[in-house]
Coordinates of C-alpha atoms in Angstrom, one line a residue:
Chain A
M138 CA 22.1 3.6 -8.5
S139 CA 21.2 1.1 -11.1
F140 CA 23.9 0.0 -13.5
L141 CA 21.7 -1.9 -15.9
E142 CA 18.5 -0.5 -17.3
I143 CA 16.2 -2.6 -19.5
E144 CA 13.8 -0.4 -21.4
D145 CA 10.8 -1.7 -23.2
L146 CA 12.5 -5.0 -24.2
K147 CA 10.7 -7.0 -26.8
V148 CA 11.4 -10.3 -28.4
H149 CA 8.9 -11.5 -31.0
Y150 CA 9.2 -14.7 -32.9
P151 CA 7.8 -14.7 -36.4
I152 CA 5.3 -17.4 -37.3
R153 CA 5.7 -18.4 -40.9
G154 CA 3.0 -19.9 -43.0
G155 CA 0.9 -19.6 -46.1
F156 CA 1.8 -20.2 -49.7
F157 CA 5.1 -18.3 -49.8
N158 CA 6.1 -19.0 -46.2
T159 CA 5.7 -15.4 -45.4
V160 CA 5.4 -14.1 -41.9
V161 CA 1.8 -14.4 -40.9
D162 CA 1.9 -13.5 -37.2
H163 CA 4.2 -13.1 -34.3
V164 CA 4.6 -14.8 -31.0
Y165 CA 5.1 -12.1 -28.4
A166 CA 7.5 -13.9 -26.2
L167 CA 8.5 -10.7 -24.5
D168 CA 6.4 -7.6 -25.0
G169 CA 7.8 -4.6 -23.3
I170 CA 9.7 -5.4 -20.1
N171 CA 11.2 -2.6 -18.0
M172 CA 13.7 -3.3 -15.2
S173 CA 16.5 -1.6 -13.5
I174 CA 19.1 -3.5 -11.7
E175 CA 21.2 -2.1 -8.8
R176 CA 24.4 -3.4 -7.3
G177 CA 24.3 -6.1 -4.7
K178 CA 20.6 -6.8 -5.0
T179 CA 18.8 -10.0 -6.0
Y180 CA 15.9 -9.7 -8.5
G181 CA 13.4 -12.4 -8.8
L182 CA 11.6 -13.2 -12.0
V183 CA 8.7 -15.5 -11.4
G184 CA 6.1 -16.9 -13.7
E185 CA 4.6 -20.1 -15.0
S186 CA 6.2 -22.0 -17.9
G187 CA 5.8 -20.2 -21.1
S188 CA 5.5 -16.8 -19.5
G189 CA 8.8 -15.6 -21.0
K190 CA 11.1 -15.6 -18.0
S191 CA 13.8 -17.6 -19.6
T192 CA 13.6 -15.5 -22.7
T193 CA 14.2 -12.4 -20.6
G194 CA 17.3 -14.0 -19.2
K195 CA 18.6 -15.0 -22.6
A196 CA 17.8 -11.6 -24.1
I197 CA 19.8 -9.9 -21.4
M198 CA 22.7 -12.3 -22.0
G199 CA 22.6 -11.5 -25.7
L200 CA 21.6 -15.1 -26.6
E201 CA 18.3 -14.0 -28.1
K202 CA 17.8 -11.5 -30.8
I203 CA 16.1 -8.4 -29.5
T204 CA 13.2 -7.2 -31.6
D205 CA 12.9 -3.8 -30.0
G206 CA 13.9 -2.0 -26.8
R207 CA 17.2 -1.2 -25.2
I208 CA 19.5 -2.6 -22.7
I209 CA 21.6 0.2 -21.2
Y210 CA 24.7 -0.8 -19.3
E211 CA 26.5 1.9 -17.4
G212 CA 25.1 4.5 -19.7
K213 CA 25.8 2.7 -23.0
D214 CA 23.3 1.0 -25.2
V215 CA 24.5 -2.6 -25.5
S216 CA 21.4 -4.1 -27.2
K217 CA 22.9 -4.1 -30.7
Q218 CA 24.7 -7.4 -31.2
I219 CA 28.1 -6.0 -31.9
R220 CA 29.8 -6.9 -28.7
G221 CA 33.2 -8.6 -29.1
K222 CA 35.6 -10.2 -26.8
N223 CA 36.7 -6.9 -25.4
S224 CA 33.2 -5.9 -24.5
T225 CA 33.0 -5.3 -20.8
Y226 CA 29.3 -6.1 -20.9
N227 CA 29.9 -9.7 -21.9
R228 CA 32.4 -10.1 -19.1
D229 CA 30.3 -8.4 -16.4
V230 CA 27.1 -10.3 -17.1
Q231 CA 27.3 -14.1 -16.6
M232 CA 24.9 -16.9 -16.5
I233 CA 24.1 -20.0 -14.4
F234 CA 22.0 -22.6 -16.2
Q235 CA 19.3 -24.8 -15.0
D236 CA 20.8 -28.1 -16.1
A237 CA 24.3 -28.2 -14.8
T238 CA 25.1 -31.4 -16.5
S239 CA 24.4 -30.2 -20.0
S240 CA 26.0 -26.8 -19.4
L241 CA 29.5 -28.3 -18.6
N242 CA 31.5 -29.6 -21.5
P243 CA 32.0 -33.4 -20.7
K244 CA 35.3 -33.5 -22.6
K245 CA 36.9 -30.7 -20.6
R246 CA 38.5 -30.9 -17.2
V247 CA 37.0 -28.7 -14.4
R248 CA 40.1 -26.5 -14.6
D249 CA 39.5 -25.7 -18.3
I250 CA 35.8 -25.2 -17.8
I251 CA 36.3 -22.7 -15.1
A252 CA 39.2 -21.0 -16.9
E253 CA 37.2 -20.5 -20.1
P254 CA 35.8 -17.1 -19.2
I255 CA 39.2 -16.0 -17.7
R256 CA 41.0 -17.0 -20.9
N257 CA 38.3 -15.1 -22.9
F258 CA 38.4 -11.8 -21.0
E259 CA 41.6 -11.6 -19.1
R260 CA 45.3 -12.2 -19.8
L261 CA 46.7 -14.2 -16.9
T262 CA 49.8 -16.3 -16.7
E263 CA 49.3 -20.0 -16.1
G264 CA 50.3 -19.6 -12.4
E265 CA 47.9 -16.7 -11.8
E266 CA 45.1 -18.6 -13.6
K267 CA 45.7 -21.6 -11.4
K268 CA 45.7 -19.5 -8.3
R269 CA 42.3 -17.9 -9.4
I270 CA 40.8 -21.3 -10.1
L271 CA 41.8 -22.6 -6.6
E272 CA 40.3 -19.5 -5.1
L273 CA 37.1 -20.1 -7.0
L274 CA 36.9 -23.8 -6.0
D275 CA 37.4 -22.8 -2.4
I276 CA 34.6 -20.3 -2.6
V277 CA 32.1 -22.9 -3.7
G278 CA 33.4 -25.4 -1.2
M279 CA 35.1 -27.9 -3.5
P280 CA 38.4 -29.6 -2.9
E281 CA 41.6 -28.7 -4.8
D282 CA 41.8 -32.0 -6.6
A283 CA 38.5 -31.3 -8.3
M284 CA 40.5 -29.2 -10.7
Y285 CA 41.7 -32.3 -12.6
K286 CA 38.5 -34.1 -12.7
Y287 CA 35.8 -34.3 -15.4
P288 CA 32.2 -33.1 -14.9
H289 CA 30.7 -36.6 -14.8
E290 CA 32.7 -37.4 -11.6
F291 CA 30.5 -35.0 -9.6
S292 CA 27.0 -35.1 -8.2
G293 CA 24.3 -32.8 -9.4
G294 CA 24.8 -30.3 -6.6
Q295 CA 28.5 -30.2 -7.1
K296 CA 28.1 -29.6 -10.8
Q297 CA 25.8 -26.7 -10.1
R298 CA 28.5 -25.3 -7.8
L299 CA 31.0 -25.6 -10.6
G300 CA 28.6 -23.7 -12.7
V301 CA 28.5 -21.0 -10.1
A302 CA 32.3 -21.0 -9.9
R303 CA 32.5 -20.5 -13.7
A304 CA 30.0 -17.7 -13.6
V305 CA 31.9 -15.7 -10.9
A306 CA 35.3 -16.4 -12.5
C307 CA 35.6 -12.9 -14.0
R308 CA 34.1 -11.1 -11.1
P309 CA 30.9 -10.2 -13.0
K310 CA 28.5 -7.6 -11.8
L311 CA 25.3 -9.4 -12.7
I312 CA 24.6 -13.1 -12.8
V313 CA 21.5 -14.3 -14.6
A314 CA 20.5 -17.5 -12.8
D315 CA 17.9 -19.4 -14.8
E316 CA 16.3 -21.9 -12.4
P317 CA 19.6 -22.8 -10.8
V318 CA 18.2 -25.1 -8.2
S319 CA 15.0 -26.6 -9.6
A320 CA 16.7 -29.8 -10.6
L321 CA 18.2 -30.4 -7.2
D322 CA 17.2 -32.1 -4.1
L323 CA 16.1 -30.1 -1.1
S324 CA 19.3 -30.5 1.0
V325 CA 21.5 -29.9 -2.1
Q326 CA 19.4 -26.9 -3.1
A327 CA 20.0 -25.4 0.3
Q328 CA 23.7 -25.8 -0.2
V329 CA 23.8 -24.1 -3.6
L330 CA 21.5 -21.3 -2.4
N331 CA 23.8 -20.7 0.6
F332 CA 26.9 -20.5 -1.7
M333 CA 25.1 -18.1 -4.0
K334 CA 24.3 -15.8 -1.0
D335 CA 27.9 -16.0 0.3
I336 CA 29.3 -15.1 -3.1
Q337 CA 27.0 -12.2 -3.4
E338 CA 28.2 -10.8 -0.1
E339 CA 31.8 -11.3 -1.0
Y340 CA 31.7 -9.8 -4.5
G341 CA 28.7 -7.5 -4.1
L342 CA 27.2 -8.8 -7.3
S343 CA 23.6 -8.7 -8.4
Y344 CA 21.5 -11.7 -9.4
L345 CA 18.6 -12.0 -11.7
F346 CA 17.0 -15.0 -10.2
I347 CA 14.6 -16.8 -12.6
S348 CA 12.5 -19.4 -10.9
H349 CA 9.0 -20.8 -10.7
D350 CA 9.5 -21.7 -7.0
L351 CA 8.1 -18.9 -5.0
G352 CA 9.5 -20.3 -1.8
V353 CA 13.1 -20.1 -3.1
V354 CA 12.5 -16.7 -4.6
K355 CA 11.2 -15.4 -1.4
H356 CA 14.3 -16.7 0.4
M357 CA 16.7 -15.2 -2.1
C358 CA 15.3 -12.0 -3.6
D359 CA 14.9 -8.4 -2.5
H360 CA 12.8 -7.4 -5.4
I361 CA 10.4 -9.7 -7.3
S362 CA 8.7 -9.4 -10.6
I363 CA 5.8 -11.6 -11.7
M364 CA 5.6 -12.4 -15.4
Y365 CA 2.6 -13.5 -17.5
R366 CA 2.5 -13.8 -21.3
G367 CA 5.6 -11.9 -21.9
R368 CA 4.8 -8.9 -19.7
L369 CA 5.2 -8.0 -16.1
V370 CA 2.1 -8.3 -14.1
E371 CA 3.4 -7.0 -10.8
S372 CA 6.7 -5.9 -9.4
G373 CA 7.8 -4.8 -6.0
T374 CA 9.8 -5.6 -3.0
R375 CA 9.4 -9.0 -1.3
E376 CA 7.0 -7.5 1.2
D377 CA 5.0 -5.8 -1.5
I378 CA 4.5 -9.0 -3.4
Y379 CA 3.9 -11.4 -0.5
K380 CA 2.1 -9.3 2.0
D381 CA 0.1 -7.1 -0.4
P382 CA -0.4 -8.7 -3.8
Q383 CA -2.6 -6.6 -6.0
H384 CA -3.0 -8.5 -9.3
I385 CA -5.2 -11.5 -9.3
Y386 CA -2.5 -13.5 -11.1
T387 CA 0.0 -12.9 -8.3
K388 CA -2.6 -13.8 -5.7
R389 CA -3.4 -17.0 -7.5
L390 CA 0.3 -17.9 -7.8
I391 CA 0.9 -17.3 -4.1
A392 CA -2.3 -19.2 -3.1
A393 CA -1.2 -22.2 -5.1
I394 CA 2.1 -22.8 -3.2
P395 CA 1.7 -25.8 -0.9
E396 CA 2.2 -24.7 2.7
I397 CA 3.7 -26.7 5.4
D398 CA 1.0 -26.2 8.0
T399 CA -1.0 -29.3 8.5
E400 CA -3.5 -27.9 10.9
N401 CA -4.7 -25.2 8.6
R402 CA -4.7 -27.1 5.4
E403 CA -8.4 -26.8 4.9
V404 CA -8.3 -23.0 5.5
H405 CA -5.5 -22.8 2.9
K406 CA -7.4 -24.9 0.5
A407 CA -10.5 -22.8 0.9
N408 CA -8.5 -19.7 0.3
R409 CA -7.0 -21.2 -2.8
R410 CA -10.5 -22.1 -4.1
R411 CA -11.7 -18.6 -3.4
V412 CA -8.8 -17.0 -5.3
E413 CA -9.2 -19.4 -8.2
E414 CA -13.0 -18.6 -8.3
E415 CA -12.3 -14.9 -8.3
Y416 CA -9.7 -15.4 -11.0
R417 CA -12.2 -17.2 -13.2
Q418 CA -14.9 -14.6 -12.7
N419 CA -13.0 -11.4 -12.9
E420 CA -10.2 -12.5 -15.2
K421 CA -11.4 -10.0 -17.9
Q422 CA -11.0 -7.0 -15.7
Y423 CA -7.4 -7.7 -15.2
Y424 CA -6.5 -7.9 -18.9
D425 CA -7.4 -5.7 -21.8
E426 CA -9.7 -6.9 -24.6
N427 CA -6.9 -8.8 -26.4
G428 CA -6.0 -10.6 -23.2
K429 CA -2.9 -8.5 -22.9
V430 CA -1.6 -7.4 -19.6
Y431 CA -1.9 -3.7 -18.9
D432 CA 1.1 -1.4 -18.5
L433 CA 2.6 -1.3 -15.0
K434 CA 1.4 1.6 -12.9
S435 CA 3.1 2.7 -9.7
L436 CA 1.2 2.0 -6.5
T437 CA 3.9 3.1 -4.2
D438 CA 7.6 3.9 -4.7
T439 CA 8.6 0.3 -5.1
H440 CA 5.3 -1.5 -5.9
K441 CA 4.1 -1.5 -9.4
V442 CA 1.1 -3.4 -10.7
A443 CA -0.5 -3.9 -14.1
L444 CA -4.1 -2.9 -13.6
K445 CA -6.5 -0.8 -15.7
N446 CA -7.4 1.4 -12.8
I447 CA -5.4 1.1 -9.7
E448 CA -8.6 1.1 -7.6
V449 CA -9.8 -2.2 -9.2
G450 CA -7.7 -4.5 -7.1
G451 CA -7.1 -2.3 -4.2
N452 CA -9.7 -3.7 -1.8
Chain B
M143 CA -6.1 -59.7 7.4
E144 CA -6.8 -58.6 10.9
N145 CA -7.7 -55.2 9.6
E146 CA -10.4 -55.2 7.0
N147 CA -9.7 -51.7 5.9
Q148 CA -6.2 -52.7 4.9
L149 CA -5.7 -52.6 1.2
L150 CA -2.0 -53.3 0.8
D151 CA 0.4 -54.8 3.3
I152 CA 4.1 -54.7 2.6
N153 CA 6.3 -56.8 4.8
H154 CA 10.1 -56.8 4.8
L155 CA 10.3 -56.0 1.2
H156 CA 13.7 -56.1 -0.4
T157 CA 14.4 -55.1 -4.0
G158 CA 18.0 -55.7 -5.1
F159 CA 19.6 -54.6 -8.4
R160 CA 22.3 -56.6 -10.0
I161 CA 25.6 -54.7 -10.3
K162 CA 28.3 -56.9 -11.8
D163 CA 27.6 -60.2 -10.0
D164 CA 26.1 -59.0 -6.7
F165 CA 22.7 -57.8 -5.8
Y166 CA 22.4 -54.5 -3.9
D167 CA 19.2 -53.7 -2.1
A168 CA 17.8 -50.4 -3.3
V169 CA 14.7 -51.1 -1.1
D170 CA 15.9 -52.6 2.1
D171 CA 13.4 -54.2 4.5
V172 CA 10.5 -51.9 4.0
S173 CA 7.3 -52.6 5.9
I174 CA 4.4 -50.3 5.4
S175 CA 0.7 -50.7 4.8
L176 CA -2.0 -48.8 3.0
E177 CA -5.6 -48.5 4.2
K178 CA -8.8 -47.6 2.4
N179 CA -9.5 -44.0 1.9
E180 CA -6.0 -43.0 2.9
I181 CA -3.2 -41.0 1.2
L182 CA 0.1 -42.4 2.3
A183 CA 3.0 -40.2 1.2
I184 CA 6.5 -41.5 0.7
V185 CA 9.1 -38.8 0.9
G186 CA 12.8 -38.7 0.4
E187 CA 15.5 -37.3 -1.8
S188 CA 16.5 -38.8 -5.1
G189 CA 18.2 -42.2 -4.8
C190 CA 16.5 -43.2 -1.6
G191 CA 14.4 -45.9 -3.2
K192 CA 10.9 -44.4 -3.3
S193 CA 10.3 -45.0 -7.0
T194 CA 11.9 -48.5 -6.8
L195 CA 9.4 -49.2 -4.1
A196 CA 6.5 -48.1 -6.4
T197 CA 7.8 -50.1 -9.4
T198 CA 8.2 -53.2 -7.2
I199 CA 4.6 -53.0 -6.0
M200 CA 3.6 -52.8 -9.6
G201 CA 5.9 -55.7 -10.5
L202 CA 7.7 -53.7 -13.2
H203 CA 11.2 -55.1 -12.6
D204 CA 13.1 -57.5 -14.9
P205 CA 13.5 -60.7 -12.9
N206 CA 16.9 -61.2 -14.5
K207 CA 18.3 -58.0 -13.1
T208 CA 16.5 -57.6 -9.9
K209 CA 15.9 -59.8 -6.9
V210 CA 12.7 -59.1 -5.0
A211 CA 12.1 -60.7 -1.6
G212 CA 9.5 -60.2 1.1
E213 CA 5.7 -59.8 0.9
V214 CA 3.3 -57.4 -0.8
I215 CA 0.0 -58.7 0.3
Y216 CA -3.1 -57.7 -1.6
Q217 CA -6.3 -59.6 -1.0
D218 CA -4.5 -62.6 0.4
L219 CA -2.2 -62.7 -2.6
N220 CA 1.5 -62.1 -2.3
L221 CA 2.2 -60.0 -5.4
V222 CA 5.9 -60.8 -5.2
D223 CA 5.4 -64.4 -6.2
L224 CA 2.8 -63.8 -8.9
N225 CA 3.6 -64.8 -12.4
E226 CA 3.3 -62.3 -15.3
E227 CA -0.1 -63.5 -16.4
L228 CA -1.7 -63.0 -13.1
Y229 CA 0.1 -59.8 -12.5
N230 CA -1.3 -58.3 -15.7
K231 CA -4.8 -58.9 -14.2
I232 CA -3.8 -56.9 -11.2
R233 CA -2.1 -54.0 -12.9
G234 CA -4.5 -51.4 -14.0
N235 CA -7.5 -53.2 -12.6
D236 CA -6.5 -53.3 -8.9
I237 CA -3.5 -51.0 -8.8
G238 CA -3.3 -48.0 -11.1
M239 CA -0.2 -46.0 -11.5
I240 CA 0.4 -42.4 -12.4
F241 CA 3.9 -41.7 -13.7
Q242 CA 6.0 -38.5 -13.2
D243 CA 6.5 -37.6 -16.8
P244 CA 3.3 -38.0 -18.8
L245 CA 4.9 -37.2 -22.1
S246 CA 7.2 -40.3 -22.0
A247 CA 4.5 -42.4 -20.3
L248 CA 2.0 -41.8 -23.0
N249 CA 2.3 -43.4 -26.4
P250 CA 2.9 -40.5 -28.9
L251 CA 1.4 -42.5 -31.8
M252 CA -1.9 -43.3 -30.2
R253 CA -5.0 -41.1 -29.8
I254 CA -6.0 -40.3 -26.2
Q255 CA -9.2 -42.4 -26.4
D256 CA -7.3 -45.5 -27.5
Q257 CA -4.8 -45.1 -24.7
I258 CA -7.5 -44.9 -22.1
A259 CA -9.5 -47.7 -23.7
E260 CA -6.4 -50.0 -23.6
S261 CA -6.9 -51.1 -20.1
L262 CA -10.7 -51.2 -20.5
I263 CA -10.2 -53.6 -23.4
F264 CA -7.9 -55.7 -21.3
H265 CA -9.8 -55.8 -18.0
T266 CA -13.5 -55.4 -18.9
K267 CA -15.9 -56.8 -21.4
L268 CA -17.5 -53.5 -22.4
S269 CA -18.8 -53.1 -25.9
K270 CA -17.1 -50.6 -28.2
E271 CA -19.8 -48.0 -27.7
K272 CA -19.9 -48.5 -23.9
R273 CA -16.1 -48.2 -23.8
Y274 CA -16.2 -44.9 -25.7
E275 CA -18.8 -43.6 -23.3
R276 CA -16.6 -44.6 -20.4
V277 CA -13.6 -42.8 -21.9
L278 CA -15.6 -39.6 -22.3
E279 CA -16.9 -40.0 -18.7
L280 CA -13.3 -40.4 -17.4
L281 CA -12.1 -37.4 -19.3
E282 CA -15.0 -35.4 -17.9
Q283 CA -14.2 -36.7 -14.4
V284 CA -10.6 -35.5 -14.5
G285 CA -11.7 -32.0 -15.6
I286 CA -10.8 -32.0 -19.3
P287 CA -12.9 -29.5 -21.2
N288 CA -14.6 -30.8 -24.4
P289 CA -13.9 -34.5 -23.9
P290 CA -15.0 -35.7 -27.4
R291 CA -12.4 -33.4 -29.0
V292 CA -9.6 -34.3 -26.7
A293 CA -10.3 -38.0 -27.0
K294 CA -9.3 -37.8 -30.7
Q295 CA -6.2 -35.8 -30.1
Y296 CA -2.6 -37.0 -29.7
P297 CA -0.5 -36.4 -26.5
H298 CA 1.7 -33.8 -28.2
E299 CA -1.4 -31.6 -28.8
L300 CA -2.1 -31.3 -25.1
S301 CA -0.4 -29.2 -22.4
G302 CA 1.6 -30.7 -19.5
G303 CA -1.3 -30.4 -17.1
M304 CA -3.8 -31.9 -19.6
R305 CA -1.4 -34.8 -20.2
Q306 CA -1.2 -35.5 -16.5
R307 CA -5.0 -35.5 -16.3
V308 CA -5.0 -38.1 -19.1
M309 CA -2.6 -40.2 -17.1
I310 CA -4.9 -39.9 -14.1
A311 CA -7.9 -40.9 -16.3
I312 CA -5.9 -44.0 -17.4
A313 CA -5.1 -44.9 -13.9
L314 CA -8.7 -44.5 -12.9
S315 CA -10.2 -46.3 -15.9
C316 CA -10.9 -49.6 -14.1
K317 CA -11.7 -48.0 -10.7
P318 CA -8.8 -49.6 -8.9
P319 CA -8.9 -49.5 -5.1
I320 CA -5.2 -48.6 -5.1
I321 CA -3.4 -45.8 -7.0
I322 CA 0.3 -45.2 -6.9
A323 CA 1.2 -41.7 -7.9
D324 CA 5.0 -41.3 -8.6
E325 CA 5.8 -37.6 -8.4
P326 CA 2.6 -36.7 -10.2
T327 CA 3.1 -33.0 -10.2
T328 CA 6.9 -32.5 -10.2
A329 CA 7.0 -31.3 -13.8
L330 CA 4.1 -28.9 -13.5
D331 CA 3.6 -25.3 -12.6
V332 CA 2.3 -24.5 -9.1
T333 CA -1.1 -23.5 -10.2
I334 CA -1.5 -26.6 -12.3
Q335 CA -0.1 -28.7 -9.5
A336 CA -2.7 -27.3 -7.1
Q337 CA -5.4 -28.3 -9.6
I338 CA -4.1 -31.8 -10.1
L339 CA -3.7 -32.4 -6.3
D340 CA -7.2 -31.2 -5.7
L341 CA -8.4 -33.5 -8.4
L342 CA -6.6 -36.5 -6.9
K343 CA -8.0 -35.7 -3.4
E344 CA -11.5 -35.3 -4.7
L345 CA -11.4 -38.6 -6.6
Q346 CA -9.9 -40.3 -3.6
E347 CA -12.7 -39.0 -1.4
E348 CA -15.4 -40.0 -3.9
N349 CA -14.2 -43.5 -4.5
G350 CA -12.5 -44.4 -1.2
T351 CA -9.3 -45.1 -3.1
G352 CA -6.0 -45.7 -1.2
I353 CA -3.3 -43.6 -2.7
I354 CA 0.5 -44.0 -2.3
L355 CA 1.8 -40.6 -3.2
I356 CA 5.5 -40.5 -3.9
T357 CA 7.1 -37.1 -3.8
H358 CA 10.1 -35.1 -2.7
D359 CA 8.1 -31.9 -2.0
L360 CA 7.3 -31.6 1.6
G361 CA 4.8 -28.9 0.9
V362 CA 2.7 -31.3 -1.2
V363 CA 2.9 -33.8 1.6
A364 CA 1.7 -31.4 4.2
E365 CA -1.3 -30.5 1.9
M366 CA -2.3 -33.9 0.8
A367 CA -1.2 -36.8 3.0
D368 CA -2.8 -38.6 5.9
R369 CA 0.2 -40.6 6.8
V370 CA 3.9 -40.1 5.8
A371 CA 6.8 -42.5 5.5
V372 CA 10.2 -40.8 5.2
M373 CA 12.7 -42.9 3.3
Y374 CA 16.5 -42.7 3.4
A375 CA 18.9 -45.0 1.6
G376 CA 16.4 -47.6 1.0
Q377 CA 14.9 -47.8 4.4
V378 CA 11.9 -46.1 6.0
V379 CA 13.4 -44.0 8.8
E380 CA 10.3 -42.4 10.2
E381 CA 6.6 -43.1 9.8
A382 CA 3.8 -41.0 11.4
E383 CA 0.5 -39.2 10.9
V384 CA 1.1 -36.1 8.9
G385 CA 0.4 -33.6 11.7
E386 CA 2.6 -35.5 14.1
L387 CA 5.4 -35.7 11.6
F388 CA 5.5 -32.0 10.8
N389 CA 5.0 -30.8 14.4
N390 CA 7.0 -33.4 16.1
P391 CA 9.7 -34.8 13.8
K392 CA 12.0 -37.2 15.5
H393 CA 14.6 -38.7 13.1
P394 CA 17.6 -36.6 12.4
Y395 CA 17.0 -37.0 8.7
T396 CA 13.5 -35.7 8.9
R397 CA 14.5 -32.8 11.1
S398 CA 17.4 -31.9 8.8
L399 CA 15.1 -32.1 5.7
L400 CA 12.5 -29.9 7.3
N401 CA 15.2 -27.4 8.3
S402 CA 16.5 -27.1 4.8
I403 CA 13.3 -25.8 3.2
P404 CA 13.4 -22.2 2.3
Q405 CA 10.5 -21.1 4.5
M406 CA 8.0 -18.6 3.3
D407 CA 8.1 -16.6 6.6
S408 CA 11.7 -16.9 7.8
E409 CA 13.8 -14.7 5.7
N410 CA 17.5 -14.2 5.0
D411 CA 18.6 -17.1 7.3
E412 CA 21.2 -19.5 6.2
L413 CA 19.5 -22.7 5.0
H414 CA 20.4 -25.9 6.8
V415 CA 22.7 -28.1 4.8
I416 CA 23.0 -31.8 5.4
D417 CA 26.7 -32.9 5.4
G418 CA 27.8 -35.2 2.7
V419 CA 25.7 -36.9 0.1
V420 CA 23.2 -39.8 -0.1
P421 CA 25.6 -42.9 -0.4
S422 CA 25.4 -44.7 -3.7
L423 CA 23.9 -48.2 -3.8
V424 CA 27.2 -50.0 -3.9
K425 CA 28.7 -48.0 -1.0
L426 CA 25.7 -48.1 1.2
P427 CA 26.7 -49.2 4.8
R428 CA 24.7 -52.3 5.4
K429 CA 25.2 -52.3 9.1
G430 CA 24.3 -49.7 11.6
C431 CA 22.5 -46.4 11.2
R432 CA 22.6 -45.3 7.6
F433 CA 22.3 -41.6 8.5
A434 CA 25.3 -41.8 10.9
A435 CA 27.8 -40.7 8.3
R436 CA 26.0 -37.4 7.7
I437 CA 25.7 -36.4 11.4
P438 CA 29.3 -37.1 12.4
W439 CA 29.0 -35.0 15.6
I440 CA 26.7 -37.5 17.1
A441 CA 28.7 -40.1 19.1
A442 CA 28.7 -43.6 17.8
E443 CA 27.2 -44.9 21.0
E444 CA 24.0 -43.0 20.3
H445 CA 23.3 -45.2 17.3
E446 CA 22.0 -48.7 17.4
E447 CA 24.0 -51.6 16.0
N448 CA 21.1 -52.9 14.1
P449 CA 18.6 -50.0 13.9
V450 CA 15.0 -51.0 14.2
M451 CA 11.8 -49.0 14.3
H452 CA 10.8 -47.7 17.7
E453 CA 7.3 -46.6 18.5
V454 CA 7.8 -43.2 20.1
A455 CA 4.2 -42.2 20.2
P456 CA 1.0 -44.0 19.1
N457 CA 1.5 -44.8 15.4
H458 CA 4.8 -42.8 15.2
F459 CA 7.8 -44.9 14.4
V460 CA 11.4 -43.9 14.2
R461 CA 14.4 -46.0 13.2
C462 CA 17.5 -46.1 15.3
T463 CA 18.0 -44.6 18.7
C464 CA 20.1 -41.6 17.6
Y465 CA 17.0 -39.4 17.6
K466 CA 17.0 -39.3 21.4
N467 CA 20.0 -37.1 21.9
F468 CA 20.1 -35.5 18.4
H469 CA 21.0 -31.9 18.1
F470 CA 22.0 -29.8 15.2
E471 CA 25.7 -28.9 14.9
E472 CA 26.1 -25.3 15.9
G473 CA 23.7 -24.1 18.5
G474 CA 20.7 -26.3 17.6
E475 CA 17.7 -25.5 15.5

């Protein structure tokens, strides 16, 4: 059962201009997103820069004012911005940021950084709090003495692990991870991803994994949504998306990933060219007259795609 | 040179940075060469010295803070010994460079046409009209739509992919035989990345340019490169043809790195993690195998005292002997 429902979420930014600085138009950063999130699953949100994936994450976190639509958490509408410290939603939905360095306060010790959500939402004695912090550090594979250090004393991967520790401090149900590993080196990235998976198993939490790296998303996610211009283009299980992509945009994105297969690189390149060509020729069919993505239609139980007629792409 | 196809020959290059009163080599005894019509990829994690190698070839280091030793031979000239005046004739004209972040590499106050024309003014005697023609031709060549309009724009008006194309146009402006591309697509989306890489490859095939492609993305390497040098802690640890490297990697570092990629077809497996971190410049072990600390389960006898490159197959070189009996920690690959 899904515990979080996102219904027709919209975030529009006004563009002001003209003589009286009136609102002349809107940027449709998010234009009608529907998602439902179940326990213990990982949801991938993929798209190119500017497609609105980070905005989705922020809107769910309550960091972005929602223009329209609803976020329903355990049956309650939480989209109105009146959540206080005692709101369970704020406690149960946490975030991991892309840039670990700038998301950790340089003047605070690791202990205080990790304790911040605990102090906000729970009443623990100093001893209990310390015990919890040690547990958390242990989970992300950091030594005990890390507690008394400052963020600058850690490497990039370690900082990101501290970010993970802070996010899980209050045992949340959902973690929004906005490009958590895109600034990290390959081997460090592997480490952080492994920790994220371990933690998921231990606490049974869900991730909304925002990334542009389709390789990482495939490794991490059960369910993947592809975004384009503030709307979902295609959504489905990992197999649906990778084995049977329907929308031309998804096909193009998948074809563009460099593959480690040196023998067949010409084949791969030819395939990419072909998809790119198809994209250029048939682009109009896949979007309506205003260049807007169509509404998602169900293809199978899990697989949804935004096509005018389902038959168009179903070759 | 014995090989007339050779464009650039780097021998025992050292680049040391001054930290307090000592110099620490960030590039330590690197010997590689680049041939005509070849893409040589240099891979490694951050801090392994790949960008330092690039900036050393371009002579971009402050002589007061760095010490460069060794040879970078280009057309019988050792670039390391060149003075600034001579170097300026080489830069742009003979070696072009594409930087990672085009927004900070482009001058925000100059129009695109003036930025591209800059090296044309310096290196050629073209008239103003001819120069403008060449600028438009270059913009056309790198696939920018409507060149006359873009030529008059400023960098902030262009998208990331377009800016990177402008960078490539600048690097190409004097038709240099060598281009150094330092992470040219790291900041770009995958679809744009594919376009830029295709463009680089096309231009390379057209002009027979030799490209040194610096990247940390092994996927890009597999798609683009002819030959690959893997760097770790300032040294080249493995060098091979691209197919050989991916199908038959030898050095423990290369194998670990390949194992830690989230693979498209293997799912739900734990990713391989390399123990420890890349040592910082000051703490770098100057003796013995530099990767030894990160594979502690391999006995010390397996490593060489002074690791050298061994030719394990034709044109496949590996540093140190530890590759022979290397195995992954639990249960192997």
